[in-house]
Short mmCIF file of N, CA and C in Angstrom, two decimals:
data_model
loop_
_atom_site.label_atom_id
_atom_site.label_comp_id
_atom_site.label_asym_id
_atom_site.label_seq_id
_atom_site.Cartn_x
_atom_site.Cartn_y
_atom_site.Cartn_z
N ASP Q 5 3.02 11.90 -8.09
CA ASP Q 5 2.41 11.08 -9.11
C ASP Q 5 1.17 11.81 -9.63
N ALA Q 6 1.16 12.14 -10.89
CA ALA Q 6 0.09 12.94 -11.47
C ALA Q 6 -1.26 12.22 -11.47
N LEU Q 7 -1.27 10.93 -11.69
CA LEU Q 7 -2.53 10.19 -11.76
C LEU Q 7 -3.22 10.12 -10.40
N CYS Q 8 -2.46 9.87 -9.36
CA CYS Q 8 -3.05 9.61 -8.04
C CYS Q 8 -2.95 10.77 -7.06
N LYS Q 9 -2.22 11.78 -7.43
CA LYS Q 9 -2.00 12.92 -6.52
C LYS Q 9 -1.36 12.46 -5.21
N CYS Q 10 -0.37 11.60 -5.35
CA CYS Q 10 0.42 11.16 -4.20
C CYS Q 10 1.89 11.23 -4.62
N LEU Q 11 2.77 10.87 -3.72
CA LEU Q 11 4.19 10.91 -4.02
C LEU Q 11 4.59 9.73 -4.90
N ASN Q 12 5.68 9.90 -5.67
CA ASN Q 12 6.09 8.87 -6.63
C ASN Q 12 7.27 8.06 -6.11
N ARG Q 13 7.72 7.13 -6.93
CA ARG Q 13 8.81 6.23 -6.53
C ARG Q 13 10.12 6.98 -6.29
N ALA Q 14 10.43 7.96 -7.12
CA ALA Q 14 11.67 8.72 -6.93
C ALA Q 14 11.68 9.39 -5.56
N CYS Q 15 10.56 9.95 -5.18
CA CYS Q 15 10.44 10.58 -3.87
C CYS Q 15 10.58 9.53 -2.75
N PHE Q 16 9.97 8.38 -2.96
CA PHE Q 16 10.08 7.28 -2.00
C PHE Q 16 11.54 6.87 -1.82
N GLU Q 17 12.25 6.67 -2.91
CA GLU Q 17 13.65 6.25 -2.84
C GLU Q 17 14.50 7.31 -2.13
N GLU Q 18 14.19 8.57 -2.38
CA GLU Q 18 14.93 9.67 -1.76
C GLU Q 18 14.67 9.76 -0.25
N ARG Q 19 13.44 9.49 0.17
CA ARG Q 19 13.04 9.72 1.56
C ARG Q 19 13.07 8.49 2.47
N ARG Q 20 13.11 7.31 1.92
CA ARG Q 20 12.90 6.11 2.74
C ARG Q 20 13.91 5.98 3.88
N THR Q 21 15.17 6.26 3.65
CA THR Q 21 16.17 6.14 4.70
C THR Q 21 15.88 7.12 5.83
N ARG Q 22 15.55 8.36 5.48
CA ARG Q 22 15.22 9.35 6.51
C ARG Q 22 13.98 8.94 7.29
N ILE Q 23 12.99 8.39 6.60
CA ILE Q 23 11.77 7.96 7.28
C ILE Q 23 12.10 6.88 8.30
N ILE Q 24 12.85 5.88 7.89
CA ILE Q 24 13.19 4.77 8.77
C ILE Q 24 14.02 5.25 9.96
N GLU Q 25 14.94 6.15 9.73
CA GLU Q 25 15.81 6.62 10.80
C GLU Q 25 15.09 7.56 11.77
N ALA Q 26 14.16 8.39 11.26
CA ALA Q 26 13.58 9.44 12.09
C ALA Q 26 12.20 9.13 12.67
N ALA Q 27 11.49 8.20 12.10
CA ALA Q 27 10.10 7.96 12.52
C ALA Q 27 10.02 7.34 13.91
N SER Q 28 8.98 7.71 14.61
CA SER Q 28 8.71 7.12 15.93
C SER Q 28 8.38 5.65 15.78
N ARG Q 29 8.67 4.89 16.82
CA ARG Q 29 8.42 3.45 16.82
C ARG Q 29 7.29 3.11 17.76
N PRO Q 30 6.60 2.01 17.57
CA PRO Q 30 6.77 1.14 16.41
C PRO Q 30 6.36 1.87 15.13
N LEU Q 31 6.96 1.46 14.02
CA LEU Q 31 6.69 2.03 12.71
C LEU Q 31 6.23 0.90 11.80
N CYS Q 32 5.09 1.09 11.18
CA CYS Q 32 4.56 0.06 10.28
C CYS Q 32 4.75 0.49 8.84
N ILE Q 33 5.32 -0.40 8.03
CA ILE Q 33 5.42 -0.19 6.60
C ILE Q 33 4.37 -1.07 5.94
N PHE Q 34 3.59 -0.47 5.06
CA PHE Q 34 2.55 -1.17 4.31
C PHE Q 34 2.91 -1.17 2.83
N ILE Q 35 2.64 -2.29 2.18
CA ILE Q 35 2.74 -2.38 0.73
C ILE Q 35 1.38 -2.86 0.22
N ALA Q 36 0.86 -2.13 -0.76
CA ALA Q 36 -0.46 -2.46 -1.31
C ALA Q 36 -0.36 -2.64 -2.81
N ASP Q 37 -1.08 -3.61 -3.33
CA ASP Q 37 -1.09 -3.90 -4.76
C ASP Q 37 -2.54 -4.09 -5.19
N ILE Q 38 -2.92 -3.40 -6.25
CA ILE Q 38 -4.29 -3.46 -6.76
C ILE Q 38 -4.55 -4.83 -7.38
N ASP Q 39 -5.68 -5.41 -7.04
CA ASP Q 39 -6.05 -6.72 -7.58
C ASP Q 39 -6.70 -6.58 -8.96
N ASN Q 40 -6.33 -7.46 -9.86
CA ASN Q 40 -6.99 -7.62 -11.16
C ASN Q 40 -6.92 -6.39 -12.07
N LEU Q 41 -5.89 -5.56 -11.94
CA LEU Q 41 -5.80 -4.38 -12.80
C LEU Q 41 -5.66 -4.76 -14.27
N LYS Q 42 -4.88 -5.78 -14.58
CA LYS Q 42 -4.72 -6.19 -15.98
C LYS Q 42 -6.06 -6.61 -16.59
N THR Q 43 -6.86 -7.34 -15.82
CA THR Q 43 -8.18 -7.75 -16.30
C THR Q 43 -9.06 -6.54 -16.56
N VAL Q 44 -9.03 -5.57 -15.66
CA VAL Q 44 -9.82 -4.34 -15.85
C VAL Q 44 -9.35 -3.62 -17.11
N ASN Q 45 -8.04 -3.46 -17.27
CA ASN Q 45 -7.52 -2.81 -18.47
C ASN Q 45 -7.92 -3.54 -19.74
N ASP Q 46 -7.80 -4.87 -19.72
CA ASP Q 46 -8.11 -5.66 -20.91
C ASP Q 46 -9.60 -5.67 -21.25
N ARG Q 47 -10.44 -5.74 -20.24
CA ARG Q 47 -11.89 -5.87 -20.48
C ARG Q 47 -12.62 -4.53 -20.58
N TRP Q 48 -12.24 -3.57 -19.72
CA TRP Q 48 -12.97 -2.30 -19.67
C TRP Q 48 -12.16 -1.12 -20.23
N GLY Q 49 -10.90 -1.35 -20.56
CA GLY Q 49 -10.06 -0.31 -21.15
C GLY Q 49 -9.17 0.39 -20.13
N HIS Q 50 -8.16 1.07 -20.66
CA HIS Q 50 -7.17 1.72 -19.80
C HIS Q 50 -7.74 2.92 -19.05
N ALA Q 51 -8.76 3.56 -19.57
CA ALA Q 51 -9.39 4.67 -18.83
C ALA Q 51 -10.02 4.12 -17.55
N ALA Q 52 -10.65 2.96 -17.65
CA ALA Q 52 -11.23 2.32 -16.46
C ALA Q 52 -10.11 1.90 -15.51
N GLY Q 53 -8.99 1.39 -16.05
CA GLY Q 53 -7.85 1.02 -15.21
C GLY Q 53 -7.29 2.22 -14.46
N ASP Q 54 -7.17 3.36 -15.16
CA ASP Q 54 -6.69 4.57 -14.50
C ASP Q 54 -7.65 5.02 -13.41
N ASP Q 55 -8.94 4.93 -13.69
CA ASP Q 55 -9.95 5.28 -12.69
C ASP Q 55 -9.83 4.36 -11.48
N TYR Q 56 -9.59 3.09 -11.72
CA TYR Q 56 -9.42 2.10 -10.65
C TYR Q 56 -8.22 2.47 -9.78
N ILE Q 57 -7.09 2.79 -10.41
CA ILE Q 57 -5.89 3.18 -9.67
C ILE Q 57 -6.16 4.42 -8.83
N ARG Q 58 -6.76 5.44 -9.44
CA ARG Q 58 -7.09 6.69 -8.71
C ARG Q 58 -8.02 6.42 -7.54
N SER Q 59 -9.04 5.60 -7.77
CA SER Q 59 -10.01 5.28 -6.72
C SER Q 59 -9.36 4.55 -5.55
N CYS Q 60 -8.45 3.63 -5.85
CA CYS Q 60 -7.74 2.92 -4.79
C CYS Q 60 -6.86 3.88 -3.99
N ALA Q 61 -6.17 4.78 -4.68
CA ALA Q 61 -5.33 5.76 -3.99
C ALA Q 61 -6.19 6.65 -3.08
N GLU Q 62 -7.34 7.07 -3.57
CA GLU Q 62 -8.23 7.91 -2.77
C GLU Q 62 -8.73 7.16 -1.53
N ALA Q 63 -9.05 5.89 -1.70
CA ALA Q 63 -9.52 5.08 -0.57
C ALA Q 63 -8.42 4.95 0.48
N MET Q 64 -7.18 4.74 0.04
CA MET Q 64 -6.08 4.65 1.00
C MET Q 64 -5.88 5.97 1.72
N LYS Q 65 -5.97 7.07 0.99
CA LYS Q 65 -5.80 8.40 1.60
C LYS Q 65 -6.86 8.65 2.67
N LYS Q 66 -8.06 8.12 2.50
CA LYS Q 66 -9.11 8.30 3.50
C LYS Q 66 -8.74 7.66 4.83
N ILE Q 67 -8.07 6.54 4.77
CA ILE Q 67 -7.77 5.76 5.97
C ILE Q 67 -6.43 6.14 6.58
N VAL Q 68 -5.45 6.43 5.73
CA VAL Q 68 -4.11 6.76 6.19
C VAL Q 68 -4.12 8.20 6.70
N ARG Q 69 -3.60 8.40 7.91
CA ARG Q 69 -3.58 9.75 8.47
C ARG Q 69 -2.85 10.72 7.56
N SER Q 70 -3.26 11.97 7.59
CA SER Q 70 -2.70 12.98 6.68
C SER Q 70 -1.20 13.21 6.91
N SER Q 71 -0.70 12.94 8.09
CA SER Q 71 0.73 13.13 8.34
C SER Q 71 1.58 12.03 7.71
N ASP Q 72 0.94 10.97 7.28
CA ASP Q 72 1.65 9.86 6.65
C ASP Q 72 1.62 10.04 5.14
N ASN Q 73 2.66 9.58 4.49
CA ASN Q 73 2.76 9.77 3.04
C ASN Q 73 2.44 8.49 2.30
N LEU Q 74 1.72 8.65 1.22
CA LEU Q 74 1.39 7.55 0.32
C LEU Q 74 2.26 7.70 -0.92
N TYR Q 75 2.96 6.64 -1.27
CA TYR Q 75 3.84 6.65 -2.43
C TYR Q 75 3.34 5.62 -3.45
N ARG Q 76 3.24 6.02 -4.70
CA ARG Q 76 2.97 5.06 -5.78
C ARG Q 76 4.33 4.67 -6.33
N ILE Q 77 4.71 3.41 -6.07
CA ILE Q 77 6.06 2.97 -6.46
C ILE Q 77 6.08 2.12 -7.72
N GLY Q 78 4.91 1.83 -8.25
CA GLY Q 78 4.80 1.07 -9.48
C GLY Q 78 3.46 1.36 -10.11
N GLY Q 79 3.15 0.70 -11.19
CA GLY Q 79 1.88 0.94 -11.87
C GLY Q 79 0.67 0.80 -10.96
N ASP Q 80 0.67 -0.25 -10.16
CA ASP Q 80 -0.46 -0.50 -9.26
C ASP Q 80 0.00 -0.88 -7.86
N GLU Q 81 1.21 -0.43 -7.50
CA GLU Q 81 1.76 -0.77 -6.20
C GLU Q 81 2.06 0.51 -5.41
N PHE Q 82 1.69 0.48 -4.13
CA PHE Q 82 1.82 1.63 -3.25
C PHE Q 82 2.54 1.23 -1.97
N VAL Q 83 3.19 2.21 -1.34
CA VAL Q 83 3.82 2.04 -0.04
C VAL Q 83 3.39 3.21 0.83
N PHE Q 84 3.14 2.92 2.11
CA PHE Q 84 2.95 3.99 3.08
C PHE Q 84 3.44 3.53 4.45
N PHE Q 85 3.74 4.50 5.29
CA PHE Q 85 4.26 4.26 6.63
C PHE Q 85 3.31 4.88 7.65
N ILE Q 86 3.13 4.21 8.78
CA ILE Q 86 2.37 4.80 9.88
C ILE Q 86 3.15 4.56 11.17
N PRO Q 87 3.59 5.65 11.81
CA PRO Q 87 4.28 5.50 13.09
C PRO Q 87 3.30 5.21 14.23
N HIS Q 88 3.84 4.72 15.34
CA HIS Q 88 3.05 4.41 16.54
C HIS Q 88 1.97 3.37 16.25
N LEU Q 89 2.28 2.40 15.41
CA LEU Q 89 1.30 1.38 15.05
C LEU Q 89 1.91 0.00 15.21
N ASP Q 90 1.26 -0.82 16.02
CA ASP Q 90 1.73 -2.18 16.22
C ASP Q 90 1.00 -3.12 15.26
N SER Q 91 1.24 -4.42 15.38
CA SER Q 91 0.64 -5.40 14.46
C SER Q 91 -0.88 -5.42 14.52
N GLU Q 92 -1.44 -5.28 15.73
CA GLU Q 92 -2.91 -5.27 15.84
C GLU Q 92 -3.50 -4.07 15.14
N GLY Q 93 -2.89 -2.91 15.33
CA GLY Q 93 -3.35 -1.71 14.65
C GLY Q 93 -3.18 -1.82 13.14
N ALA Q 94 -2.08 -2.42 12.71
CA ALA Q 94 -1.83 -2.61 11.28
C ALA Q 94 -2.89 -3.50 10.65
N ALA Q 95 -3.28 -4.55 11.34
CA ALA Q 95 -4.33 -5.44 10.83
C ALA Q 95 -5.65 -4.70 10.69
N ARG Q 96 -5.95 -3.80 11.63
CA ARG Q 96 -7.18 -3.01 11.53
C ARG Q 96 -7.13 -2.05 10.34
N ILE Q 97 -5.98 -1.41 10.13
CA ILE Q 97 -5.82 -0.51 8.97
C ILE Q 97 -5.98 -1.30 7.67
N GLN Q 98 -5.34 -2.46 7.61
CA GLN Q 98 -5.43 -3.32 6.43
C GLN Q 98 -6.90 -3.65 6.13
N ALA Q 99 -7.63 -4.07 7.14
CA ALA Q 99 -9.03 -4.46 6.95
C ALA Q 99 -9.89 -3.26 6.54
N ARG Q 100 -9.65 -2.10 7.13
CA ARG Q 100 -10.44 -0.91 6.79
C ARG Q 100 -10.22 -0.49 5.34
N ILE Q 101 -8.96 -0.52 4.89
CA ILE Q 101 -8.67 -0.14 3.50
C ILE Q 101 -9.27 -1.16 2.53
N GLU Q 102 -9.09 -2.43 2.82
CA GLU Q 102 -9.64 -3.46 1.93
C GLU Q 102 -11.17 -3.36 1.86
N ALA Q 103 -11.82 -3.05 2.97
CA ALA Q 103 -13.28 -2.88 2.97
C ALA Q 103 -13.68 -1.66 2.16
N GLU Q 104 -12.93 -0.59 2.29
CA GLU Q 104 -13.20 0.64 1.53
C GLU Q 104 -13.12 0.37 0.02
N ILE Q 105 -12.11 -0.39 -0.40
CA ILE Q 105 -11.94 -0.72 -1.82
C ILE Q 105 -13.08 -1.61 -2.30
N ALA Q 106 -13.48 -2.58 -1.49
CA ALA Q 106 -14.55 -3.49 -1.87
C ALA Q 106 -15.88 -2.76 -2.08
N GLU Q 107 -16.03 -1.59 -1.47
CA GLU Q 107 -17.27 -0.82 -1.57
C GLU Q 107 -17.23 0.25 -2.66
N LEU Q 108 -16.27 0.22 -3.55
CA LEU Q 108 -16.15 1.28 -4.56
C LEU Q 108 -17.34 1.35 -5.51
N GLY Q 109 -18.00 0.24 -5.76
CA GLY Q 109 -19.18 0.25 -6.62
C GLY Q 109 -18.87 0.44 -8.09
N LYS Q 110 -17.78 -0.06 -8.55
CA LYS Q 110 -17.41 0.03 -9.97
C LYS Q 110 -18.10 -1.08 -10.77
N ALA Q 111 -18.02 -1.00 -12.08
CA ALA Q 111 -18.60 -2.02 -12.96
C ALA Q 111 -17.77 -3.30 -12.93
N PHE Q 112 -16.61 -3.23 -12.35
CA PHE Q 112 -15.70 -4.37 -12.30
C PHE Q 112 -15.37 -4.68 -10.84
N PRO Q 113 -14.94 -5.92 -10.58
CA PRO Q 113 -14.60 -6.28 -9.20
C PRO Q 113 -13.36 -5.52 -8.74
N CYS Q 114 -13.40 -4.98 -7.54
CA CYS Q 114 -12.29 -4.19 -7.00
C CYS Q 114 -11.69 -4.87 -5.78
N GLY Q 115 -10.40 -4.77 -5.67
CA GLY Q 115 -9.71 -5.31 -4.50
C GLY Q 115 -8.32 -4.73 -4.39
N LEU Q 116 -7.81 -4.76 -3.20
CA LEU Q 116 -6.46 -4.28 -2.92
C LEU Q 116 -5.85 -5.24 -1.92
N SER Q 117 -4.71 -5.80 -2.25
CA SER Q 117 -4.02 -6.70 -1.34
C SER Q 117 -2.94 -5.91 -0.61
N ILE Q 118 -2.93 -6.04 0.71
CA ILE Q 118 -2.03 -5.25 1.54
C ILE Q 118 -1.24 -6.16 2.46
N GLY Q 119 0.06 -5.90 2.54
CA GLY Q 119 0.93 -6.57 3.49
C GLY Q 119 1.62 -5.52 4.33
N TYR Q 120 2.09 -5.93 5.49
CA TYR Q 120 2.76 -4.97 6.35
C TYR Q 120 3.83 -5.65 7.21
N SER Q 121 4.70 -4.82 7.77
CA SER Q 121 5.70 -5.27 8.72
C SER Q 121 5.93 -4.13 9.71
N VAL Q 122 6.18 -4.50 10.97
CA VAL Q 122 6.34 -3.50 12.04
C VAL Q 122 7.80 -3.47 12.50
N LEU Q 123 8.38 -2.28 12.48
CA LEU Q 123 9.74 -2.07 12.97
C LEU Q 123 9.65 -1.63 14.43
N ASP Q 124 10.44 -2.27 15.29
CA ASP Q 124 10.42 -1.89 16.70
C ASP Q 124 11.44 -0.78 16.97
N GLU Q 125 11.66 -0.49 18.23
CA GLU Q 125 12.49 0.65 18.66
C GLU Q 125 13.88 0.68 18.03
N SER Q 126 14.55 -0.42 17.99
CA SER Q 126 15.95 -0.42 17.55
C SER Q 126 16.14 -0.84 16.10
N ASP Q 127 15.08 -1.18 15.42
CA ASP Q 127 15.19 -1.75 14.09
C ASP Q 127 15.26 -0.67 13.01
N VAL Q 128 16.27 -0.75 12.16
CA VAL Q 128 16.40 0.17 11.03
C VAL Q 128 16.66 -0.60 9.72
N ASP Q 129 16.42 -1.90 9.74
CA ASP Q 129 16.67 -2.72 8.55
C ASP Q 129 15.49 -2.62 7.58
N PHE Q 130 15.50 -1.57 6.80
CA PHE Q 130 14.40 -1.30 5.88
C PHE Q 130 14.20 -2.45 4.90
N GLU Q 131 15.27 -2.93 4.30
CA GLU Q 131 15.16 -3.96 3.26
C GLU Q 131 14.46 -5.21 3.79
N ARG Q 132 14.79 -5.61 5.01
CA ARG Q 132 14.17 -6.80 5.61
C ARG Q 132 12.66 -6.58 5.78
N HIS Q 133 12.29 -5.42 6.30
CA HIS Q 133 10.87 -5.16 6.54
C HIS Q 133 10.10 -4.92 5.25
N PHE Q 134 10.75 -4.32 4.27
CA PHE Q 134 10.10 -4.16 2.97
C PHE Q 134 9.80 -5.54 2.38
N LYS Q 135 10.76 -6.45 2.49
CA LYS Q 135 10.58 -7.81 1.97
C LYS Q 135 9.46 -8.54 2.73
N ILE Q 136 9.41 -8.40 4.05
CA ILE Q 136 8.36 -9.03 4.85
C ILE Q 136 6.99 -8.51 4.42
N ALA Q 137 6.87 -7.18 4.29
CA ALA Q 137 5.59 -6.58 3.88
C ALA Q 137 5.20 -7.01 2.47
N ASP Q 138 6.19 -7.06 1.57
CA ASP Q 138 5.93 -7.46 0.20
C ASP Q 138 5.47 -8.92 0.13
N GLU Q 139 6.13 -9.79 0.87
CA GLU Q 139 5.73 -11.20 0.90
C GLU Q 139 4.34 -11.37 1.50
N ALA Q 140 4.04 -10.59 2.54
CA ALA Q 140 2.71 -10.64 3.15
C ALA Q 140 1.64 -10.17 2.16
N MET Q 141 1.96 -9.16 1.37
CA MET Q 141 1.02 -8.67 0.36
C MET Q 141 0.74 -9.77 -0.68
N TYR Q 142 1.79 -10.43 -1.16
CA TYR Q 142 1.59 -11.50 -2.14
C TYR Q 142 0.85 -12.68 -1.54
N CYS Q 143 1.09 -12.97 -0.28
CA CYS Q 143 0.35 -14.03 0.41
C CYS Q 143 -1.14 -13.68 0.46
N ARG Q 144 -1.43 -12.43 0.77
CA ARG Q 144 -2.83 -11.96 0.82
C ARG Q 144 -3.46 -12.09 -0.56
N LYS Q 145 -2.74 -11.75 -1.59
CA LYS Q 145 -3.23 -11.85 -2.97
C LYS Q 145 -3.56 -13.31 -3.32
N ARG Q 146 -2.67 -14.22 -2.93
CA ARG Q 146 -2.92 -15.66 -3.19
C ARG Q 146 -4.15 -16.15 -2.42
N GLU Q 147 -4.28 -15.73 -1.15
CA GLU Q 147 -5.44 -16.13 -0.34
C GLU Q 147 -6.74 -15.70 -1.02
N LYS Q 148 -6.76 -14.52 -1.56
CA LYS Q 148 -7.98 -14.02 -2.22
C LYS Q 148 -8.32 -14.85 -3.46
N LYS Q 149 -7.30 -15.24 -4.21
CA LYS Q 149 -7.54 -16.04 -5.42
C LYS Q 149 -8.06 -17.43 -5.08
N LEU Q 150 -7.60 -17.97 -3.95
CA LEU Q 150 -8.06 -19.30 -3.53
C LEU Q 150 -9.43 -19.26 -2.86
N GLY Q 151 -9.72 -18.13 -2.19
CA GLY Q 151 -10.93 -18.00 -1.38
C GLY Q 151 -12.14 -17.71 -2.16
#
């Protein structure tokens, strides 16, 4: 992905089966979605929106180990995997990334909603875990809007 200097959706689609089959367990899949990107684009312009996307990708790269890949699978949606990570570790990663985004210091409010799901030793049902992580991300997004 040229904007974020990470892997794109085509690469994600090509690699996801191999990742699920070959990665050490437990394996955590994370889905992240940038909060309020449309508002930033509408109020501060698309250059600010692009900067926001890049800044969020950089913040995730700081926290996600270098051996793990970050994929931009949509305009403001990302996926990454971390092996050897259980639910407690995933919650810590989620909190660290969200804190990093909150500290960006932009002229606009910044946030990133993250959901995750953990695959155990025998689990290879990617679609189920992708759906769990995606639903958890949307739940996190709703919690932020209510909170």
